[in-house]
CSV table of C-alpha atoms and ligand atoms in Angstrom, one decimal:
chain,number,residue,atom,x,y,z
A,108,UNK,CA,-9.8,-3.6,28.2
A,109,UNK,CA,-13.0,-2.2,29.5
A,110,UNK,CA,-15.6,-1.2,27.0
A,111,UNK,CA,-17.2,2.1,27.9
A,112,UNK,CA,-19.1,2.8,24.7
A,113,UNK,CA,-21.6,0.9,22.7
A,114,UNK,CA,-19.8,-0.5,19.7
A,115,UNK,CA,-21.0,0.2,16.2
A,116,UNK,CA,-18.0,-1.7,14.9
A,117,UNK,CA,-18.1,-4.7,12.7
A,118,UNK,CA,-16.1,-7.9,13.0
A,119,UNK,CA,-14.5,-10.3,10.6
A,120,UNK,CA,-16.3,-13.6,10.3
A,121,UNK,CA,-13.1,-15.6,10.7
A,122,UNK,CA,-9.3,-15.6,10.7
A,123,UNK,CA,-9.4,-16.4,7.1
A,124,UNK,CA,-11.6,-13.4,6.4
A,125,UNK,CA,-9.1,-11.1,8.1
A,126,UNK,CA,-6.2,-12.6,6.2
A,127,UNK,CA,-8.0,-12.0,3.0
A,128,UNK,CA,-8.9,-8.5,3.8
A,129,UNK,CA,-5.5,-7.5,5.1
A,130,UNK,CA,-3.8,-9.2,2.1
A,131,UNK,CA,-6.2,-7.3,-0.1
A,132,UNK,CA,-5.1,-4.1,1.5
A,133,UNK,CA,-1.5,-4.9,1.3
A,134,UNK,CA,-1.4,-6.3,-2.3
A,135,UNK,CA,-2.2,-3.5,-4.7
A,136,UNK,CA,-0.7,-0.9,-7.0
A,137,UNK,CA,2.2,-0.8,-4.6
A,138,UNK,CA,3.3,-4.3,-5.6
A,139,UNK,CA,2.6,-4.3,-9.3
A,140,UNK,CA,2.9,-0.7,-10.3
A,141,UNK,CA,5.1,1.0,-7.8
A,142,UNK,CA,7.6,-1.6,-6.8
A,143,UNK,CA,8.9,-2.3,-10.3
A,144,UNK,CA,9.2,1.4,-11.2
A,145,UNK,CA,11.0,2.5,-8.1
A,146,UNK,CA,13.3,-0.5,-8.4
A,147,UNK,CA,14.0,0.6,-11.9
A,148,UNK,CA,14.6,4.2,-10.8
A,149,UNK,CA,16.9,3.2,-8.0
A,150,UNK,CA,19.2,0.8,-9.8
A,151,UNK,CA,17.8,-2.7,-9.0
A,152,UNK,CA,19.5,-5.3,-6.8
A,153,UNK,CA,20.8,-3.2,-4.0
A,154,UNK,CA,17.5,-1.4,-3.7
A,155,UNK,CA,15.6,-4.7,-3.6
A,156,UNK,CA,17.8,-6.0,-0.8
A,157,UNK,CA,17.3,-2.9,1.4
A,158,UNK,CA,13.6,-3.2,0.7
A,159,UNK,CA,13.5,-6.8,1.7
A,160,UNK,CA,15.4,-6.1,4.9
A,161,UNK,CA,13.0,-3.2,5.7
A,162,UNK,CA,10.0,-5.5,5.3
A,163,UNK,CA,11.5,-8.1,7.6
A,164,UNK,CA,13.0,-6.0,10.3
A,165,UNK,CA,10.8,-2.9,10.3
A,166,UNK,CA,7.6,-3.8,8.5
A,167,UNK,CA,6.7,-7.1,10.1
A,168,UNK,CA,7.2,-6.1,13.7
A,169,UNK,CA,5.3,-2.9,13.1
A,170,UNK,CA,2.5,-4.7,11.4
A,171,UNK,CA,2.2,-7.0,14.4
A,172,UNK,CA,2.2,-3.9,16.7
A,173,UNK,CA,-0.4,-2.0,14.6
A,174,UNK,CA,-2.8,-5.0,14.4
A,175,UNK,CA,-2.4,-5.5,18.2
A,176,UNK,CA,-3.2,-1.9,19.1
A,177,UNK,CA,-6.4,-2.0,17.0
A,178,UNK,CA,-7.5,-5.3,18.3
A,179,UNK,CA,-7.0,-4.3,21.9
A,180,UNK,CA,-9.5,-1.5,21.8
A,181,UNK,CA,-11.7,-2.5,18.8
A,182,UNK,CA,-12.0,1.1,17.9
A,183,UNK,CA,-11.0,3.5,15.1
A,184,UNK,CA,-7.4,4.7,15.3
A,185,UNK,CA,-8.0,8.0,17.0
A,186,UNK,CA,-10.1,6.4,19.7
A,187,UNK,CA,-7.7,3.5,19.9
A,188,UNK,CA,-4.9,5.8,20.7
A,189,UNK,CA,-7.0,7.7,23.3
A,190,UNK,CA,-8.1,4.5,25.1
A,191,UNK,CA,-4.6,3.0,25.1
A,192,UNK,CA,-2.9,6.1,26.4
A,193,UNK,CA,-5.5,6.1,29.2
A,194,UNK,CA,-4.8,2.5,29.9
A,195,UNK,CA,-1.0,3.1,30.0
A,196,UNK,CA,-1.4,6.4,31.9
A,197,UNK,CA,0.5,8.2,29.1
A,198,UNK,CA,0.4,11.6,27.5
A,199,UNK,CA,-2.8,12.6,25.7
A,200,UNK,CA,-1.0,13.8,22.6
A,201,UNK,CA,-0.7,10.3,21.3
A,202,UNK,CA,-4.0,10.5,19.7
A,203,UNK,CA,-2.6,12.9,17.1
A,204,UNK,CA,-1.1,9.8,15.7
A,205,UNK,CA,-4.6,8.7,14.7
A,206,UNK,CA,-5.2,12.0,13.1
A,207,UNK,CA,-2.1,11.9,11.0
A,208,UNK,CA,-3.1,8.5,9.8
A,209,UNK,CA,-6.5,9.7,8.7
A,210,UNK,CA,-5.0,12.5,6.8
A,211,UNK,CA,-2.2,10.3,5.2
A,212,UNK,CA,-4.8,7.8,4.1
A,213,UNK,CA,-6.8,10.4,2.2
A,214,UNK,CA,-3.7,12.0,0.7
A,215,UNK,CA,-2.6,8.6,-0.5
A,216,UNK,CA,-6.0,7.6,-1.9
A,217,UNK,CA,-6.1,10.9,-3.8
A,218,UNK,CA,-3.3,9.8,-6.1
A,219,UNK,CA,-3.8,6.1,-5.8
A,220,UNK,CA,-7.3,6.5,-7.3
A,221,UNK,CA,-5.8,8.3,-10.3
A,222,UNK,CA,-3.4,5.4,-11.0
A,223,UNK,CA,-6.1,2.8,-10.4
A,224,UNK,CA,-8.1,4.8,-13.0
A,225,UNK,CA,-5.2,4.2,-15.5
A,226,UNK,CA,-5.5,0.5,-14.8
A,227,UNK,CA,-9.3,0.6,-15.4
A,228,UNK,CA,-8.8,2.5,-18.6
A,229,UNK,CA,-6.3,-0.1,-19.8
A,230,UNK,CA,-9.0,-2.8,-19.4
A,231,UNK,CA,-10.8,-1.1,-22.2
A,232,UNK,CA,-7.7,-0.6,-24.3
A,233,UNK,CA,-6.9,-4.3,-23.9
A,234,UNK,CA,-10.4,-5.2,-24.8
A,235,UNK,CA,-10.4,-3.2,-28.0
A,236,UNK,CA,-7.2,-4.8,-29.1
A,237,UNK,CA,-5.0,-1.6,-28.9
A,238,UNK,CA,-1.9,-3.6,-28.1
A,239,UNK,CA,-2.2,-6.2,-30.8
A,240,UNK,CA,1.3,-6.6,-32.4
A,241,UNK,CA,2.2,-3.1,-31.3
A,242,UNK,CA,5.9,-2.4,-30.8
A,243,UNK,CA,7.5,-0.6,-27.8
A,244,UNK,CA,7.2,2.8,-29.5
A,245,UNK,CA,3.5,2.4,-30.3
A,246,UNK,CA,2.7,1.2,-26.7
A,247,UNK,CA,4.5,4.2,-25.3
A,248,UNK,CA,2.6,6.4,-27.7
A,249,UNK,CA,-0.7,5.0,-26.4
A,250,UNK,CA,0.3,5.7,-22.8
A,251,UNK,CA,1.6,9.3,-23.5
A,252,UNK,CA,-1.5,10.2,-25.4
A,253,UNK,CA,-3.6,8.8,-22.6
A,254,UNK,CA,-2.0,10.7,-19.7
A,255,UNK,CA,-1.9,13.9,-21.8
A,256,UNK,CA,-5.7,13.9,-21.6
A,257,UNK,CA,-7.1,15.5,-18.4
A,258,UNK,CA,-10.6,14.6,-19.5
A,259,UNK,CA,-9.9,10.9,-19.7
A,260,UNK,CA,-7.9,10.8,-16.5
A,261,UNK,CA,-10.6,12.7,-14.6
A,262,UNK,CA,-13.2,10.3,-15.9
A,263,UNK,CA,-11.4,7.2,-14.8
A,264,UNK,CA,-10.4,8.7,-11.5
A,265,UNK,CA,-14.0,9.6,-10.8
A,266,UNK,CA,-15.2,6.1,-11.7
A,267,UNK,CA,-12.7,4.5,-9.4
A,268,UNK,CA,-13.5,6.8,-6.5
A,269,UNK,CA,-17.1,6.1,-7.0
A,270,UNK,CA,-16.5,2.3,-7.0
A,271,UNK,CA,-14.4,2.6,-3.8
A,272,UNK,CA,-17.0,4.6,-1.9
A,273,UNK,CA,-19.8,2.2,-3.0
A,274,UNK,CA,-18.0,-0.7,-1.4
A,275,UNK,CA,-17.0,1.3,1.7
A,276,UNK,CA,-20.6,2.4,2.3
A,277,UNK,CA,-21.6,-1.3,2.7
A,278,UNK,CA,-19.1,-1.9,5.6
A,279,UNK,CA,-16.5,-4.5,6.2
A,280,UNK,CA,-18.4,-7.7,6.1
A,281,UNK,CA,-20.3,-7.3,2.9
A,282,UNK,CA,-18.5,-6.8,-0.2
A,283,UNK,CA,-14.9,-6.6,1.1
A,284,UNK,CA,-14.4,-10.2,2.2
A,285,UNK,CA,-16.0,-11.7,-0.9
A,286,UNK,CA,-14.0,-9.5,-3.3
A,287,UNK,CA,-10.7,-10.7,-2.1
A,288,UNK,CA,-11.5,-14.3,-1.8
A,289,UNK,CA,-11.4,-14.9,-5.6
A,290,UNK,CA,-9.0,-12.1,-6.5
A,291,UNK,CA,-5.9,-13.2,-4.7
A,292,UNK,CA,-5.6,-16.7,-6.1
A,293,UNK,CA,-6.3,-15.5,-9.6
A,294,UNK,CA,-3.8,-12.7,-9.3
A,295,UNK,CA,-1.1,-15.3,-8.3
A,296,UNK,CA,-1.9,-17.4,-11.4
A,297,UNK,CA,-1.7,-14.5,-13.7
A,298,UNK,CA,1.6,-13.3,-12.3
A,299,UNK,CA,3.1,-16.7,-12.9
A,300,UNK,CA,1.8,-16.7,-16.5
A,301,UNK,CA,3.5,-13.4,-17.1
A,302,UNK,CA,6.7,-14.6,-15.6
A,303,UNK,CA,6.4,-17.5,-18.0
A,304,UNK,CA,6.2,-15.1,-20.9
A,305,UNK,CA,9.2,-13.2,-19.5
A,306,UNK,CA,11.2,-16.4,-19.6
A,307,UNK,CA,10.6,-16.8,-23.3
A,308,UNK,CA,12.3,-13.4,-24.0
A,309,UNK,CA,16.0,-13.6,-24.5
A,310,UNK,CA,16.5,-11.0,-21.8
A,311,UNK,CA,15.1,-13.1,-18.9
A,312,UNK,CA,18.5,-13.5,-17.2
A,313,UNK,CA,19.3,-9.8,-17.7
A,314,UNK,CA,16.1,-9.0,-15.9
A,315,UNK,CA,16.9,-11.3,-13.1
A,316,UNK,CA,20.4,-10.0,-12.9
A,317,UNK,CA,19.1,-6.4,-12.7
A,318,UNK,CA,16.8,-7.3,-9.8
A,319,UNK,CA,18.9,-9.6,-7.8
A,320,UNK,CA,22.6,-8.7,-8.3
A,321,UNK,CA,23.3,-5.8,-5.9
A,322,UNK,CA,25.5,-2.9,-6.9
A,323,UNK,CA,25.8,-1.0,-3.7
A,324,UNK,CA,27.5,2.0,-5.5
A,325,UNK,CA,24.0,2.7,-6.9
A,326,UNK,CA,22.5,3.0,-3.4
A,327,UNK,CA,22.0,6.6,-2.7
A,328,UNK,CA,20.5,7.8,0.6
A,329,UNK,CA,17.3,8.7,-1.2
A,330,UNK,CA,17.1,5.2,-2.6
A,331,UNK,CA,17.3,3.9,1.0
A,332,UNK,CA,14.6,6.2,2.1
A,333,UNK,CA,12.4,5.1,-0.8
A,334,UNK,CA,13.0,1.5,0.0
A,335,UNK,CA,12.1,2.0,3.6
A,336,UNK,CA,9.0,4.1,2.7
A,337,UNK,CA,7.9,1.5,0.3
A,338,UNK,CA,8.1,-1.2,3.0
A,339,UNK,CA,5.5,0.8,4.9
A,340,UNK,CA,3.5,1.5,1.8
A,341,UNK,CA,3.3,-2.0,0.5
A,342,UNK,CA,2.3,-3.5,3.8
A,343,UNK,CA,-0.3,-0.6,4.4
A,344,UNK,CA,1.5,0.4,7.6
A,345,UNK,CA,1.9,3.6,9.6
A,346,UNK,CA,-1.5,5.2,9.1
A,347,UNK,CA,-4.0,3.1,10.9
A,348,UNK,CA,-5.3,1.0,8.1
A,349,UNK,CA,-4.1,-2.2,9.6
A,350,UNK,CA,-5.1,-0.9,13.0
A,351,UNK,CA,-8.7,-0.6,11.8
A,352,UNK,CA,-8.6,-4.0,10.2
A,353,UNK,CA,-7.0,-5.4,13.5
A,354,UNK,CA,-9.9,-3.8,15.4
A,355,UNK,CA,-12.3,-6.1,13.5
A,356,UNK,CA,-10.2,-9.2,14.4
A,357,UNK,CA,-11.7,-11.7,16.8
A,358,UNK,CA,-9.7,-12.1,20.1
A,359,UNK,CA,-8.7,-15.7,19.7
A,360,UNK,CA,-6.5,-15.3,16.7
A,361,UNK,CA,-2.7,-15.3,16.6
A,362,UNK,CA,-1.6,-12.0,15.3
A,363,UNK,CA,2.1,-12.9,14.6
A,364,UNK,CA,1.4,-15.9,12.5
A,365,UNK,CA,-1.2,-14.1,10.4
A,366,UNK,CA,1.2,-11.2,9.9
A,367,UNK,CA,3.9,-13.4,8.4
A,368,UNK,CA,1.4,-14.9,6.0
A,369,UNK,CA,0.3,-11.5,4.8
A,370,UNK,CA,3.7,-10.0,4.5
A,371,UNK,CA,5.0,-13.1,2.7
A,372,UNK,CA,2.2,-13.1,0.1
A,373,UNK,CA,2.7,-9.3,-0.4
A,374,UNK,CA,6.5,-9.7,-1.0
A,375,UNK,CA,6.0,-12.6,-3.4
A,376,UNK,CA,3.6,-10.6,-5.6
A,377,UNK,CA,6.0,-7.7,-5.8
A,378,UNK,CA,8.9,-9.9,-6.7
A,379,UNK,CA,6.9,-11.7,-9.3
A,380,UNK,CA,5.9,-8.4,-10.8
A,381,UNK,CA,9.5,-7.3,-11.1
A,382,UNK,CA,10.6,-10.7,-12.6
A,383,UNK,CA,7.9,-10.4,-15.2
A,384,UNK,CA,8.5,-6.8,-16.1
A,385,UNK,CA,12.3,-6.3,-16.3
A,386,UNK,CA,13.0,-8.9,-18.9
A,387,UNK,CA,10.4,-7.2,-21.1
A,388,UNK,CA,12.1,-3.8,-20.4
A,389,UNK,CA,15.5,-5.1,-21.6
A,390,UNK,CA,14.2,-7.2,-24.5
A,391,UNK,CA,12.7,-4.1,-26.0
A,392,UNK,CA,15.5,-1.7,-25.3
A,393,UNK,CA,13.4,0.3,-22.8
A,394,UNK,CA,14.8,2.0,-19.8
A,395,UNK,CA,14.1,0.6,-16.3
A,396,UNK,CA,14.0,4.1,-14.9
A,397,UNK,CA,11.1,5.4,-17.1
A,398,UNK,CA,9.0,6.1,-14.0
A,399,UNK,CA,5.3,5.7,-13.1
A,400,UNK,CA,4.4,4.6,-16.7
A,401,UNK,CA,6.7,1.6,-16.5
A,402,UNK,CA,4.1,-1.2,-16.3
A,403,UNK,CA,1.9,0.5,-18.8
A,404,UNK,CA,4.7,0.8,-21.3
A,405,UNK,CA,6.0,-2.7,-20.9
A,406,UNK,CA,3.3,-5.3,-20.1
A,407,UNK,CA,1.1,-4.3,-23.1
A,408,UNK,CA,4.0,-5.3,-25.4
A,409,UNK,CA,3.8,-8.8,-23.9
A,410,UNK,CA,0.0,-8.9,-24.3
A,411,UNK,CA,0.3,-7.7,-27.9
A,412,UNK,CA,2.8,-10.4,-28.8
A,413,UNK,CA,1.8,-13.6,-27.0
A,414,UNK,CA,-0.8,-16.1,-27.9
A,415,UNK,CA,-3.8,-15.6,-25.7
A,416,UNK,CA,-2.5,-12.1,-25.0
A,417,UNK,CA,-5.8,-10.4,-25.7
A,418,UNK,CA,-7.5,-12.3,-22.9
A,419,UNK,CA,-4.6,-12.1,-20.6
A,420,UNK,CA,-4.3,-8.3,-21.0
A,421,UNK,CA,-8.0,-7.9,-20.1
A,422,UNK,CA,-7.7,-10.2,-17.1
A,423,UNK,CA,-4.5,-8.5,-15.9
A,424,UNK,CA,-5.9,-5.0,-15.9
A,425,UNK,CA,-9.2,-6.2,-14.4
A,426,UNK,CA,-7.3,-7.8,-11.6
A,427,UNK,CA,-5.0,-4.8,-11.1
A,428,UNK,CA,-8.0,-2.6,-10.8
A,429,UNK,CA,-9.7,-4.9,-8.3
A,430,UNK,CA,-6.4,-5.3,-6.3
A,431,UNK,CA,-6.3,-1.5,-6.2
A,432,UNK,CA,-9.9,-1.4,-5.0
A,433,UNK,CA,-9.3,-3.7,-2.1
A,434,UNK,CA,-6.4,-1.5,-1.1
A,435,UNK,CA,-8.2,1.8,-1.5
A,436,UNK,CA,-11.0,0.9,0.8
A,437,UNK,CA,-8.5,0.5,3.6
A,438,UNK,CA,-7.1,3.9,2.9
A,439,UNK,CA,-10.4,5.6,3.5
A,440,UNK,CA,-11.9,3.3,6.2
A,441,UNK,CA,-10.1,5.0,9.1
A,442,UNK,CA,-11.7,8.4,8.2
A,443,UNK,CA,-15.1,6.9,7.7
A,444,UNK,CA,-14.9,4.8,10.9
A,445,UNK,CA,-14.0,7.9,12.9
A,446,UNK,CA,-16.9,10.1,11.5
A,447,UNK,CA,-19.4,7.3,12.1
A,448,UNK,CA,-18.2,6.3,15.6
A,449,UNK,CA,-17.3,9.7,16.9
A,450,UNK,CA,-19.2,12.3,15.0
A,451,UNK,CA,-22.5,10.5,14.6
A,452,UNK,CA,-22.4,10.6,10.9
A,453,UNK,CA,-24.4,7.9,9.0
A,454,UNK,CA,-22.1,5.7,7.0
A,455,UNK,CA,-23.5,7.1,3.8
A,456,UNK,CA,-22.9,10.7,4.8
A,457,UNK,CA,-19.3,9.9,6.0
A,458,UNK,CA,-18.6,8.3,2.6
A,459,UNK,CA,-20.0,11.1,0.6
A,460,UNK,CA,-17.9,13.7,2.4
A,461,UNK,CA,-14.6,11.8,2.6
A,462,UNK,CA,-15.0,10.6,-0.9
A,463,UNK,CA,-15.7,14.0,-2.3
A,464,UNK,CA,-12.7,15.6,-0.5
A,465,UNK,CA,-10.4,12.8,-1.7
A,466,UNK,CA,-11.7,13.1,-5.3
A,467,UNK,CA,-11.1,16.8,-5.3
A,468,UNK,CA,-7.6,16.4,-4.1
A,469,UNK,CA,-6.9,13.8,-6.7
A,470,UNK,CA,-7.5,16.4,-9.5
A,471,UNK,CA,-4.1,17.8,-8.5
A,472,UNK,CA,-2.5,14.5,-9.4
A,473,UNK,CA,-4.5,14.2,-12.6
A,474,UNK,CA,-3.3,17.7,-13.8
A,475,UNK,CA,0.3,17.1,-12.7
A,476,UNK,CA,0.6,14.7,-15.6
A,477,UNK,CA,-0.7,17.2,-18.2
A,478,UNK,CA,-1.8,20.8,-17.8
A,479,UNK,CA,0.1,21.4,-14.6
A,480,UNK,CA,3.2,19.3,-15.5
A,481,UNK,CA,5.3,22.4,-15.0
A,482,UNK,CA,4.0,23.2,-11.6
A,483,UNK,CA,6.8,22.1,-9.2
A,484,UNK,CA,7.3,22.3,-5.5
A,485,UNK,CA,10.8,21.5,-4.3
A,486,UNK,CA,11.5,20.2,-7.8
A,487,UNK,CA,8.6,17.8,-7.6
A,488,UNK,CA,5.3,17.6,-9.5
A,489,UNK,CA,2.1,17.5,-7.4
A,490,UNK,CA,1.9,13.7,-7.8
A,491,UNK,CA,5.6,13.3,-6.8
A,492,UNK,CA,5.2,15.6,-3.8
A,493,UNK,CA,2.1,13.7,-2.5
A,494,UNK,CA,3.9,10.4,-2.9
A,495,UNK,CA,7.1,11.7,-1.2
A,496,UNK,CA,5.2,13.3,1.6
A,497,UNK,CA,3.1,10.3,2.4
A,498,UNK,CA,5.2,7.2,1.6
A,499,UNK,CA,8.6,8.6,2.5
A,500,UNK,CA,7.7,10.8,5.4
A,501,UNK,CA,4.3,10.4,7.0
A,502,UNK,CA,4.2,6.5,7.0
A,503,UNK,CA,7.7,6.1,8.4
A,504,UNK,CA,6.9,8.7,11.1
A,505,UNK,CA,3.6,7.0,11.9
A,506,UNK,CA,5.3,3.7,12.0
A,507,UNK,CA,8.0,5.0,14.2
A,508,UNK,CA,5.5,6.3,16.7
A,509,UNK,CA,3.6,3.0,16.6
A,510,UNK,CA,6.8,1.2,17.4
A,511,UNK,CA,7.6,3.6,20.3
A,512,UNK,CA,4.1,3.3,21.6
A,513,UNK,CA,4.0,-0.5,21.4
A,514,UNK,CA,7.5,-1.0,22.7
A,515,UNK,CA,7.9,1.6,25.3
A,516,UNK,CA,4.5,3.1,26.4
A,517,UNK,CA,2.2,0.2,26.4
A,518,UNK,CA,2.7,-2.0,29.5
A,519,UNK,CA,4.5,-5.2,28.8
A,520,UNK,CA,1.8,-7.3,30.4
A,521,UNK,CA,-0.8,-5.8,28.0
A,522,UNK,CA,1.1,-6.4,24.8
A,523,UNK,CA,2.1,-9.9,26.0
A,524,UNK,CA,-1.5,-10.7,26.7
A,525,UNK,CA,-2.8,-9.3,23.5
A,526,UNK,CA,-0.3,-11.0,21.3
A,527,UNK,CA,-0.5,-14.3,23.1
A,528,UNK,CA,2.5,-15.7,21.3
A,529,UNK,CA,3.2,-19.5,21.3
A,530,UNK,CA,6.5,-19.1,23.1
A,531,UNK,CA,8.2,-16.6,25.4
A,532,UNK,CA,11.1,-16.4,23.0
A,533,UNK,CA,9.0,-15.3,20.1
A,534,UNK,CA,7.6,-12.5,22.2
A,535,UNK,CA,11.1,-11.5,23.2
A,536,UNK,CA,12.2,-11.3,19.6
A,537,UNK,CA,9.3,-9.1,18.7
A,538,UNK,CA,9.8,-6.9,21.8
A,539,UNK,CA,13.5,-6.3,20.8
A,540,UNK,CA,12.6,-5.6,17.2
A,541,UNK,CA,9.8,-3.2,18.1
A,542,UNK,CA,11.5,-1.4,20.9
A,543,UNK,CA,15.0,-1.0,19.5
A,544,UNK,CA,15.6,-2.3,15.9
A,545,UNK,CA,12.6,-0.8,14.0
A,546,UNK,CA,12.6,2.7,15.6
A,547,UNK,CA,16.3,3.2,15.4
A,548,UNK,CA,16.4,2.0,11.8
A,549,UNK,CA,13.8,4.5,10.8
A,550,UNK,CA,15.6,7.2,12.8
A,551,UNK,CA,19.0,6.5,11.2
A,552,UNK,CA,17.5,6.5,7.7
A,553,UNK,CA,16.1,9.9,8.4
A,554,UNK,CA,19.4,11.1,9.7
A,555,UNK,CA,21.2,9.7,6.7
A,556,UNK,CA,18.8,11.5,4.3
A,557,UNK,CA,19.2,14.9,6.0
A,558,UNK,CA,22.9,14.4,5.7
A,559,UNK,CA,23.8,14.0,9.4
A,560,UNK,CA,25.0,10.4,9.0
B,227,LIG,N1,-0.5,-1.4,0.4
B,227,LIG,C1,-1.2,-0.9,-0.7
B,227,LIG,C2,-0.4,-1.2,-2.0
B,227,LIG,O1,0.6,-1.8,-1.9
B,227,LIG,C3,-1.6,0.5,-0.6
B,227,LIG,C4,-2.2,0.8,0.7
B,227,LIG,C5,-3.4,0.4,1.1
B,227,LIG,C6,-1.7,1.6,1.8
B,227,LIG,N2,-3.7,0.8,2.4
B,227,LIG,C7,-2.6,1.5,2.8
B,227,LIG,C8,-0.5,2.2,2.0
B,227,LIG,C9,-2.4,2.2,4.0
B,227,LIG,C10,-0.2,2.8,3.2
B,227,LIG,C11,-1.1,2.8,4.2
B,227,LIG,O2,-0.9,-0.9,-3.0
């Protein structure tokens, strides 16, 4: 690929650094907060199977494609699409894909930051011993009081946005790489400890049963869409985040192998979160479908009851907040990279403007949990609407376009060269998945939802 412009783009110091950062982007609230509650809302086992299939057959091939597109040009998503359409001699309109990604990222971050703010607030609650020996009703009371307070939510949302922008302002190599290096291993250890606690409740098998025994009669078309949307969400796909991270990836690294590692780690964290949470749900006669508050209404019960629970509670919410932080930077990086590289903004100025816009938008989500809880669009609160619009529509549409571009528009010799797979067969498998399987799966799910199929 010829380089026509001076690059202001950073680069990862190693393959390991890329794995850490991409895993940091993938593992976040999506795994620990969202996966359990949407699994609970959609009836468990059957939903989990559809989700796992979507990760494997749609998510992984698209993740490989998205990383590849970014690395080929080493530019931000909008420029990447411009340069690649030029290279392929294709229609100019493809760069709108980059645009949609930038917008989707900011929309997601606006509510992501609010929930990350909840996690941060819970660090303090854990520290002050609020959960000590509290029963399920008291823990629910703490949560309900908290989200009823716009002042508190705005405060924590603002603090989290500020922290995000302070990291983004320093660029990819400083800050980002280091944060993830310690976080991921510690997060794994803590998740295992929580699963250990779940095993001591007498509802452990009931929890496992809920998660892993499919009852396909519970599988509605909206559950299928949510499962597919979540495969995109949890792997950070469909809006250019992984494209940007791929653009910082050195040329000599195998994209496919790295992708499997990242998707594998991401899936394990989500499953562990579910295995830890559902036994606690059943042991306390709570409902799995209690919505976005699920982890905040269940895990504190465990922290309040177990020995060492005070420390574990603090550590857990600290890690959740940091995991959210390493994800949120990837949601805003495409917008910042574009302003810096194309609009001659300084990194500081780009961060101030994108951060401020996202923060402002986030107020809609804050108020949707209290003062505006009656404001509904299409039967959805502002938070639910933003979540549906981004995770269930924009990301799958973005992913679909990425698949079509990588499978049909980009020249075969170019993708083959860029991916540089160990064997011809593995390239073939990817090529079939990206050209046929992934796009048609997304397409059929959409048809199913609008009732055509
Ligand atoms: N994957 C993250 C999570 O599971 C969220 C996220 C970060 C994301 N970057 C993204 C989602 C880009 C979609 C697109 O919490």
